[in-house]
Coordinates of C-alpha atoms and ligand atoms in Angstrom, one line a residue:
M1 CA 79.3 111.1 272.9
K2 CA 83.0 111.5 272.0
I3 CA 85.2 108.4 271.2
L4 CA 88.9 108.4 270.6
V5 CA 90.2 105.8 268.1
I6 CA 93.8 104.8 268.5
N7 CA 96.0 102.7 266.2
T8 CA 99.3 102.1 267.9
G9 CA 102.2 100.8 265.8
S10 CA 105.9 100.1 266.7
S11 CA 106.9 103.8 266.1
S12 CA 103.6 105.6 265.4
I13 CA 100.2 106.4 266.9
K14 CA 97.4 107.3 264.5
Y15 CA 94.3 108.8 266.2
Q16 CA 90.9 110.2 265.4
L17 CA 88.5 111.8 267.9
F18 CA 84.8 111.2 266.8
D19 CA 81.8 113.1 267.8
M20 CA 79.3 110.2 267.6
N21 CA 76.3 112.6 267.5
I22 CA 77.4 113.6 264.0
N23 CA 79.3 110.3 263.2
K24 CA 82.3 112.5 262.2
A25 CA 85.9 112.9 263.2
I26 CA 86.5 116.4 264.8
A27 CA 90.2 115.9 265.2
S28 CA 92.8 113.5 263.8
G29 CA 96.5 113.0 263.4
I30 CA 99.5 110.9 263.3
L31 CA 102.6 110.7 265.6
E32 CA 105.5 109.3 263.7
K33 CA 109.1 108.1 264.4
I34 CA 108.7 107.6 268.1
G35 CA 112.1 107.2 269.7
E36 CA 114.0 108.9 266.8
T37 CA 115.4 112.4 266.7
D38 CA 113.2 113.5 263.8
G39 CA 109.8 112.6 265.4
R40 CA 106.8 114.4 264.1
L41 CA 103.2 115.0 265.3
T42 CA 100.8 116.2 262.6
H43 CA 97.4 117.2 264.1
F44 CA 94.2 118.3 262.3
A45 CA 91.2 119.8 264.1
D46 CA 87.8 121.2 263.0
S47 CA 87.1 124.6 264.3
K48 CA 83.5 125.6 265.4
T49 CA 83.1 127.4 262.1
G50 CA 83.9 124.2 260.2
E51 CA 87.4 125.3 259.1
R52 CA 90.1 122.6 259.3
K53 CA 93.3 123.6 261.2
K54 CA 96.6 121.9 260.9
V55 CA 99.6 121.9 263.2
V56 CA 102.9 120.1 262.9
K57 CA 105.2 119.6 265.9
D58 CA 108.7 118.4 265.1
G59 CA 111.2 117.0 267.6
K60 CA 112.1 113.8 269.5
I61 CA 109.2 111.9 271.1
E62 CA 110.9 109.6 273.5
D63 CA 108.2 106.9 273.9
H64 CA 104.6 106.1 273.3
Q65 CA 103.5 107.4 276.7
K66 CA 105.1 110.8 276.0
G67 CA 103.6 110.7 272.5
L68 CA 100.1 110.1 273.7
N69 CA 100.5 112.9 276.3
Q70 CA 101.4 115.3 273.5
I71 CA 98.3 114.2 271.5
V72 CA 96.1 114.8 274.6
A73 CA 97.7 118.2 275.0
L74 CA 96.7 119.1 271.5
L75 CA 93.2 117.8 271.9
L76 CA 92.9 120.2 274.9
D77 CA 94.9 123.1 273.3
R78 CA 93.2 126.5 273.2
E79 CA 93.9 127.0 269.6
F80 CA 94.0 123.5 268.1
G81 CA 92.0 121.6 270.6
V82 CA 88.4 120.3 270.3
I83 CA 87.7 119.4 274.0
R84 CA 87.9 121.3 277.2
D85 CA 88.4 118.4 279.5
I86 CA 89.7 114.8 279.1
S87 CA 86.5 113.5 280.8
E88 CA 84.6 114.5 277.6
I89 CA 86.0 111.3 276.0
T90 CA 83.6 108.5 276.9
A91 CA 85.6 105.7 275.4
V92 CA 88.8 104.8 273.6
G93 CA 88.5 102.3 270.8
H94 CA 91.8 100.4 270.0
R95 CA 92.5 98.8 266.7
V96 CA 94.0 95.4 267.7
V97 CA 95.3 93.3 264.8
H98 CA 95.0 89.8 266.1
G99 CA 92.1 88.5 268.2
G100 CA 93.0 84.8 267.4
E101 CA 90.2 82.3 267.7
N102 CA 88.7 83.5 271.0
L103 CA 88.2 87.2 270.5
R104 CA 85.6 87.3 267.7
S105 CA 83.9 90.6 268.3
P106 CA 84.7 94.0 269.9
V107 CA 85.1 93.8 273.7
I108 CA 85.6 96.0 276.7
I109 CA 89.1 95.6 277.8
N110 CA 89.8 93.9 281.1
N111 CA 92.7 91.7 282.4
D112 CA 91.3 88.6 280.7
V113 CA 91.1 90.3 277.3
I114 CA 94.7 91.7 277.8
N115 CA 95.9 88.1 278.6
V116 CA 94.3 86.7 275.4
I117 CA 95.8 89.5 273.3
K118 CA 99.2 88.7 274.9
K119 CA 98.6 85.0 274.1
N120 CA 98.1 85.9 270.5
I121 CA 101.5 87.7 270.2
P122 CA 103.1 84.7 268.4
L123 CA 100.4 85.1 265.7
A124 CA 101.1 88.8 265.2
P125 CA 104.5 89.6 266.7
L126 CA 104.8 92.8 264.7
H127 CA 101.4 94.3 265.8
N128 CA 99.9 92.9 269.0
P129 CA 102.7 94.0 271.4
H130 CA 102.3 97.6 270.2
N131 CA 98.5 97.5 270.4
L132 CA 99.0 96.4 274.0
T133 CA 101.3 99.3 274.7
G134 CA 98.6 101.6 273.3
I135 CA 96.0 100.0 275.6
E136 CA 98.2 100.3 278.6
I137 CA 99.1 104.0 278.2
A138 CA 95.6 105.0 277.2
G139 CA 94.3 103.3 280.3
S140 CA 96.8 105.3 282.4
I141 CA 95.7 108.7 280.8
F142 CA 92.0 108.2 280.2
T143 CA 91.3 106.8 283.6
N144 CA 87.5 107.3 283.4
A145 CA 87.0 106.2 279.8
H146 CA 86.0 102.7 278.7
Q147 CA 88.7 100.9 276.7
V148 CA 87.4 98.8 273.9
A149 CA 89.4 96.5 271.6
V150 CA 88.2 96.1 268.0
F151 CA 90.0 93.3 266.1
D152 CA 91.1 93.2 262.5
T153 CA 90.4 89.5 262.4
A154 CA 86.9 89.5 264.0
F155 CA 84.8 89.9 260.8
H156 CA 86.3 86.8 259.4
H157 CA 85.4 84.5 262.3
T158 CA 82.5 83.1 260.2
I159 CA 84.9 81.5 257.7
P160 CA 84.3 77.8 257.7
E161 CA 86.9 75.1 258.5
K162 CA 87.3 74.1 254.9
A163 CA 88.5 77.6 254.1
Y164 CA 90.5 78.3 257.2
L165 CA 92.4 75.1 257.6
Y166 CA 95.8 74.7 255.9
A167 CA 96.5 71.1 254.7
L168 CA 99.3 70.7 257.2
P169 CA 99.6 68.1 260.0
I170 CA 96.6 68.7 262.1
E171 CA 98.7 69.0 265.3
F172 CA 100.0 72.4 264.0
Y173 CA 96.4 73.7 264.2
K174 CA 95.6 72.0 267.4
E175 CA 98.8 73.0 269.3
H176 CA 99.6 76.4 267.7
K177 CA 96.4 77.5 266.1
I178 CA 98.1 77.7 262.7
R179 CA 95.1 78.5 260.4
R180 CA 93.9 81.2 258.2
Y181 CA 92.4 84.2 260.1
G182 CA 92.2 87.1 257.6
F183 CA 92.6 90.8 258.3
H184 CA 91.3 94.2 257.2
G185 CA 88.0 93.0 258.8
T186 CA 86.8 96.4 259.8
S187 CA 87.2 97.7 256.3
H188 CA 85.5 94.7 254.6
S189 CA 82.7 94.9 257.1
Y190 CA 82.3 98.7 256.8
V191 CA 82.1 98.7 253.0
S192 CA 79.7 95.8 252.9
E193 CA 77.4 97.6 255.2
E194 CA 77.7 100.9 253.2
C195 CA 76.9 98.9 250.1
S196 CA 73.7 97.4 251.6
K197 CA 72.6 101.0 252.6
Y198 CA 73.4 102.3 249.1
L199 CA 71.5 99.5 247.4
K200 CA 68.7 99.7 250.0
K201 CA 68.9 95.9 250.5
N202 CA 69.4 93.8 253.6
L203 CA 73.0 92.8 254.1
C204 CA 71.9 89.3 254.8
E205 CA 70.4 89.1 251.3
L206 CA 73.6 90.1 249.5
N207 CA 76.6 88.2 248.2
M208 CA 79.6 90.3 247.6
I209 CA 83.3 90.3 246.8
T210 CA 85.1 93.2 248.7
I211 CA 88.5 94.3 247.3
H212 CA 90.6 96.4 249.7
L213 CA 93.6 97.8 247.9
G214 CA 95.8 100.0 250.1
N215 CA 99.4 99.5 251.0
G216 CA 98.3 96.1 252.3
A217 CA 95.6 94.4 250.1
S218 CA 93.0 91.7 250.6
M219 CA 89.7 90.5 249.3
A220 CA 86.8 88.9 251.1
A221 CA 84.0 86.6 249.8
I222 CA 80.9 87.7 251.7
K223 CA 77.8 85.5 251.6
N224 CA 74.6 86.8 253.0
G225 CA 76.5 89.5 254.9
Q226 CA 79.1 87.1 256.4
S227 CA 82.7 86.5 255.5
I228 CA 83.2 83.0 254.1
D229 CA 86.7 83.4 252.7
T230 CA 89.4 86.0 252.5
T231 CA 92.8 86.2 250.9
M232 CA 95.1 87.0 253.9
G233 CA 95.9 84.0 256.1
M234 CA 97.5 83.3 259.4
T235 CA 99.4 86.6 258.8
P236 CA 98.8 89.5 256.4
L237 CA 101.4 88.0 254.0
E238 CA 99.1 85.6 252.1
G239 CA 97.0 86.4 249.1
L240 CA 97.2 89.4 246.9
V241 CA 100.3 91.2 245.6
M242 CA 100.8 94.2 247.9
G243 CA 103.0 97.3 248.1
T244 CA 105.9 95.4 249.6
R245 CA 104.5 92.0 250.4
S246 CA 104.6 89.0 248.0
G247 CA 101.2 87.6 248.7
D248 CA 100.8 83.9 247.6
I249 CA 104.0 82.1 246.7
D250 CA 105.1 78.5 246.6
P251 CA 106.3 77.8 250.2
S252 CA 109.3 75.9 248.8
I253 CA 110.7 79.2 247.6
A254 CA 111.7 80.0 251.2
I255 CA 113.6 76.7 251.5
F256 CA 115.2 77.4 248.1
L257 CA 116.4 80.8 249.2
A258 CA 117.8 79.4 252.4
D259 CA 119.7 76.6 250.5
N260 CA 120.8 78.7 247.5
R261 CA 121.2 82.2 248.7
N262 CA 122.3 81.4 252.3
M263 CA 119.5 83.5 253.7
S264 CA 118.4 83.2 257.3
I265 CA 114.7 82.7 258.2
R266 CA 114.6 86.3 259.4
E267 CA 116.1 87.6 256.1
I268 CA 113.6 85.7 254.1
D269 CA 110.7 87.0 256.3
N270 CA 112.0 90.5 255.7
V271 CA 112.2 90.1 252.0
L272 CA 108.7 88.6 251.7
N273 CA 107.2 91.4 253.8
K274 CA 109.3 94.4 253.0
S275 CA 110.9 94.2 249.6
S276 CA 108.6 92.0 247.5
G277 CA 105.2 92.9 245.9
L278 CA 105.2 95.9 243.6
K279 CA 108.4 97.1 245.2
G280 CA 110.2 93.8 244.5
L281 CA 109.0 93.6 240.9
C282 CA 109.7 97.2 239.8
G283 CA 111.3 99.1 242.7
S284 CA 108.3 101.2 243.8
N285 CA 105.6 100.3 246.2
D286 CA 103.5 103.4 245.4
M287 CA 100.8 102.6 242.8
R288 CA 100.8 106.2 241.5
D289 CA 104.4 105.9 240.6
V290 CA 103.9 102.4 239.1
L291 CA 101.1 103.7 236.9
Q292 CA 103.0 106.7 235.8
R293 CA 106.0 104.6 234.8
K294 CA 103.9 101.9 233.2
N295 CA 102.2 104.5 231.0
A296 CA 105.6 105.8 230.0
D297 CA 106.4 102.3 228.8
D298 CA 108.6 101.2 231.7
Y299 CA 108.8 97.4 231.3
L300 CA 109.2 96.4 234.9
A301 CA 106.4 98.8 236.0
K302 CA 104.1 97.2 233.4
I303 CA 105.0 93.7 234.6
A304 CA 104.3 94.7 238.3
F305 CA 100.9 96.2 237.3
D306 CA 100.0 93.0 235.3
V307 CA 101.0 90.6 238.1
Y308 CA 99.1 92.8 240.7
T309 CA 95.9 93.1 238.7
Y310 CA 96.0 89.5 237.4
R311 CA 96.1 88.1 241.0
I312 CA 93.0 90.0 241.9
K313 CA 91.1 88.9 238.7
K314 CA 92.0 85.3 239.6
Y315 CA 90.6 85.6 243.1
I316 CA 87.3 87.2 241.7
G317 CA 86.9 83.9 239.7
A318 CA 87.7 81.8 242.8
Y319 CA 85.3 83.7 245.1
F320 CA 82.5 83.8 242.5
A321 CA 82.7 80.0 242.5
S322 CA 82.8 79.9 246.4
L323 CA 79.8 82.2 246.6
G324 CA 77.7 80.5 243.9
S325 CA 76.0 83.8 242.9
L326 CA 77.3 87.3 243.1
D327 CA 75.4 90.6 243.6
C328 CA 78.3 93.1 243.8
I329 CA 82.0 93.7 243.7
I330 CA 83.3 96.6 245.9
F331 CA 86.6 98.4 245.4
T332 CA 88.0 100.3 248.3
G333 CA 91.4 101.5 249.8
G334 CA 93.7 104.1 248.4
I335 CA 94.2 102.2 245.1
G336 CA 90.7 100.7 244.9
E337 CA 89.1 104.1 245.5
N338 CA 91.3 106.2 243.2
S339 CA 92.6 104.2 240.3
S340 CA 90.1 103.7 237.5
E341 CA 92.9 102.0 235.5
V342 CA 93.4 99.3 238.1
R343 CA 89.6 98.7 238.4
Q344 CA 89.2 98.7 234.6
T345 CA 92.0 96.2 234.1
I346 CA 90.7 93.8 236.8
C347 CA 87.2 93.8 235.4
H348 CA 88.2 93.6 231.8
N349 CA 86.7 90.6 229.9
L350 CA 84.5 89.4 232.8
E351 CA 81.3 90.1 230.9
N352 CA 80.6 86.3 230.9
L353 CA 80.4 86.5 234.7
G354 CA 77.9 89.3 234.5
I355 CA 80.6 91.9 235.4
E356 CA 80.7 95.0 233.1
I357 CA 82.1 98.4 233.9
D358 CA 80.8 101.7 232.4
Q359 CA 83.9 103.6 231.3
D360 CA 82.5 107.0 232.0
K361 CA 81.3 106.1 235.4
N362 CA 84.6 104.4 236.2
N363 CA 86.6 107.4 235.1
A364 CA 84.5 110.0 237.0
A365 CA 86.1 111.1 240.2
G366 CA 84.2 111.1 243.5
N367 CA 84.5 110.8 247.3
E368 CA 81.2 109.1 247.8
A369 CA 79.9 105.5 247.4
R370 CA 79.1 105.1 243.7
E371 CA 78.2 102.5 241.1
I372 CA 80.6 102.1 238.2
S373 CA 79.0 99.2 236.3
V374 CA 76.8 99.5 233.2
F375 CA 73.1 99.9 233.8
N376 CA 72.2 96.2 233.1
S377 CA 75.4 94.6 234.5
K378 CA 74.2 91.5 236.4
V379 CA 76.8 92.2 239.1
K380 CA 77.0 95.7 240.4
V381 CA 80.5 97.1 240.6
M382 CA 80.9 99.7 243.3
V383 CA 83.5 102.1 244.6
I384 CA 83.0 102.7 248.3
P385 CA 85.5 104.8 250.4
T386 CA 86.5 102.8 253.5
N387 CA 86.5 104.4 257.0
E388 CA 88.0 101.9 259.4
E389 CA 88.3 104.5 262.2
L390 CA 84.7 105.4 262.0
K391 CA 83.8 101.7 262.1
I392 CA 86.0 101.2 265.2
A393 CA 84.2 104.2 266.8
Q394 CA 80.8 102.8 266.0
E395 CA 81.7 99.3 267.3
T396 CA 83.1 100.9 270.5
K397 CA 79.9 102.8 271.0
N398 CA 77.8 99.7 270.4
V399 CA 79.8 97.7 272.9
I400 CA 79.5 100.2 275.7
E401 CA 75.8 100.8 275.0
N402 CA 75.1 97.0 274.9
Q403 CA 76.8 96.7 278.3
G404 CA 74.4 99.3 279.7
F405 CA 77.0 102.0 280.2
Ligands
LIG1 P1 97.1 102.2 253.8 O1 96.9 100.8 253.5 O2 98.5 102.6 254.4 O3 95.9 102.9 254.6 P2 96.0 103.6 251.5 O4 94.7 102.9 251.6 O5 96.0 105.1 251.7 O6 97.1 103.0 252.4 O7 96.6 103.3 250.0 C1 97.9 103.6 249.6 C2 98.0 103.3 248.1 O8 97.0 104.0 247.4 C3 99.4 103.7 247.6 O9 99.9 102.6 246.7 C4 99.1 104.9 246.7 O10 99.9 105.0 245.6 C5 97.7 104.5 246.2 N1 96.9 105.7 245.7 C6 96.5 106.8 246.3 N2 96.0 107.7 245.5 C7 96.0 107.1 244.3 C8 95.6 107.4 242.9 N3 95.0 108.6 242.7 N4 95.8 106.6 241.9 C9 96.4 105.4 242.2 N5 96.8 105.0 243.4 C10 96.6 105.8 244.4

């Protein structure tokens, strides 16, 4: 069975075509700068001999529809393609950011589902409209394939009221569904399952804190396999310090900025999402750059690193308290998987909580799930590479099989 996973953004489409018999992507790529003159499609494909081929096509891609047509042409291409006919694709799995309160698990897309995703646009105005575009154009191209939506919010639907309600007038929740939802659900769920396989223990017997550190960043407290709290809120802005997002701030700062810097609501929104976080503090949102500068004694880079890692340490304490007992901490995402320095700083001095890192294991590079805590650490500390696309493909396969297709 072949499943195409699509992540449609405002000006980009990321895709991976999975062969589910081997649980592996056989082609992948990204289409960038849709609508601009310098559009680019970068496509990778595995040949039958296992060698990876790459092709880059530059030039204006007018809209998402034309972009997806180009992707399909490459999937079918004699040299760079991996399928002979479009009908080989059984299903298309779409990453949809916001499922709101009603869409709590992956679903086959029909008109009702589309209407609910549309209804959730006010909760995710930057994402859901583009996800809908992807659904619409994929439906027009892959006319015989099942279309499945997999939601970033779904894994967190088990979070209890006491953790998801904001202490605001209750009408705000009742009328507008203003509450915490959480995101990165496919990643938190994927690494928690991989951890249970690695430890050979049932997921429902494990308490974990998962720490996803990519450009966006979030943590989840997972009790007996279910999410009970997470750092992102109604939107992905809340919680940890991120590449360009502030994470937690005093909400009054927005009012102060409006009063004292004459900033509009849109300008404030833009600053909090696009020029805060690591970038706001030291001018760079790339952790590799921040680390290099910090280690060359750049003061602002050091401050940015300290604020970034301290926030995560603080949430470990909070989630340990929420969970009551903790079996493992999992690092994932570009930073979590690759920076031993970030992991070391976060876990430093947590021995009293039973968290102790082994320096050598932490410094050893690797692409597989691995343990980095000392032999007798009460809490196992793990690095587990995430694979959100594979998880979306697996969920898509499960949904269509459960429906008897
Ligand atoms: P996205 O959230 O867009 O999927 P990634 O998960 O790829 O992003 O994470 C991107 C972040 O990972 C960037 O801040 C980048 O600097 C960081 N990163 C990648 N490799 C390393 C590394 N070797 N050391 C430190 N940070 C890294």
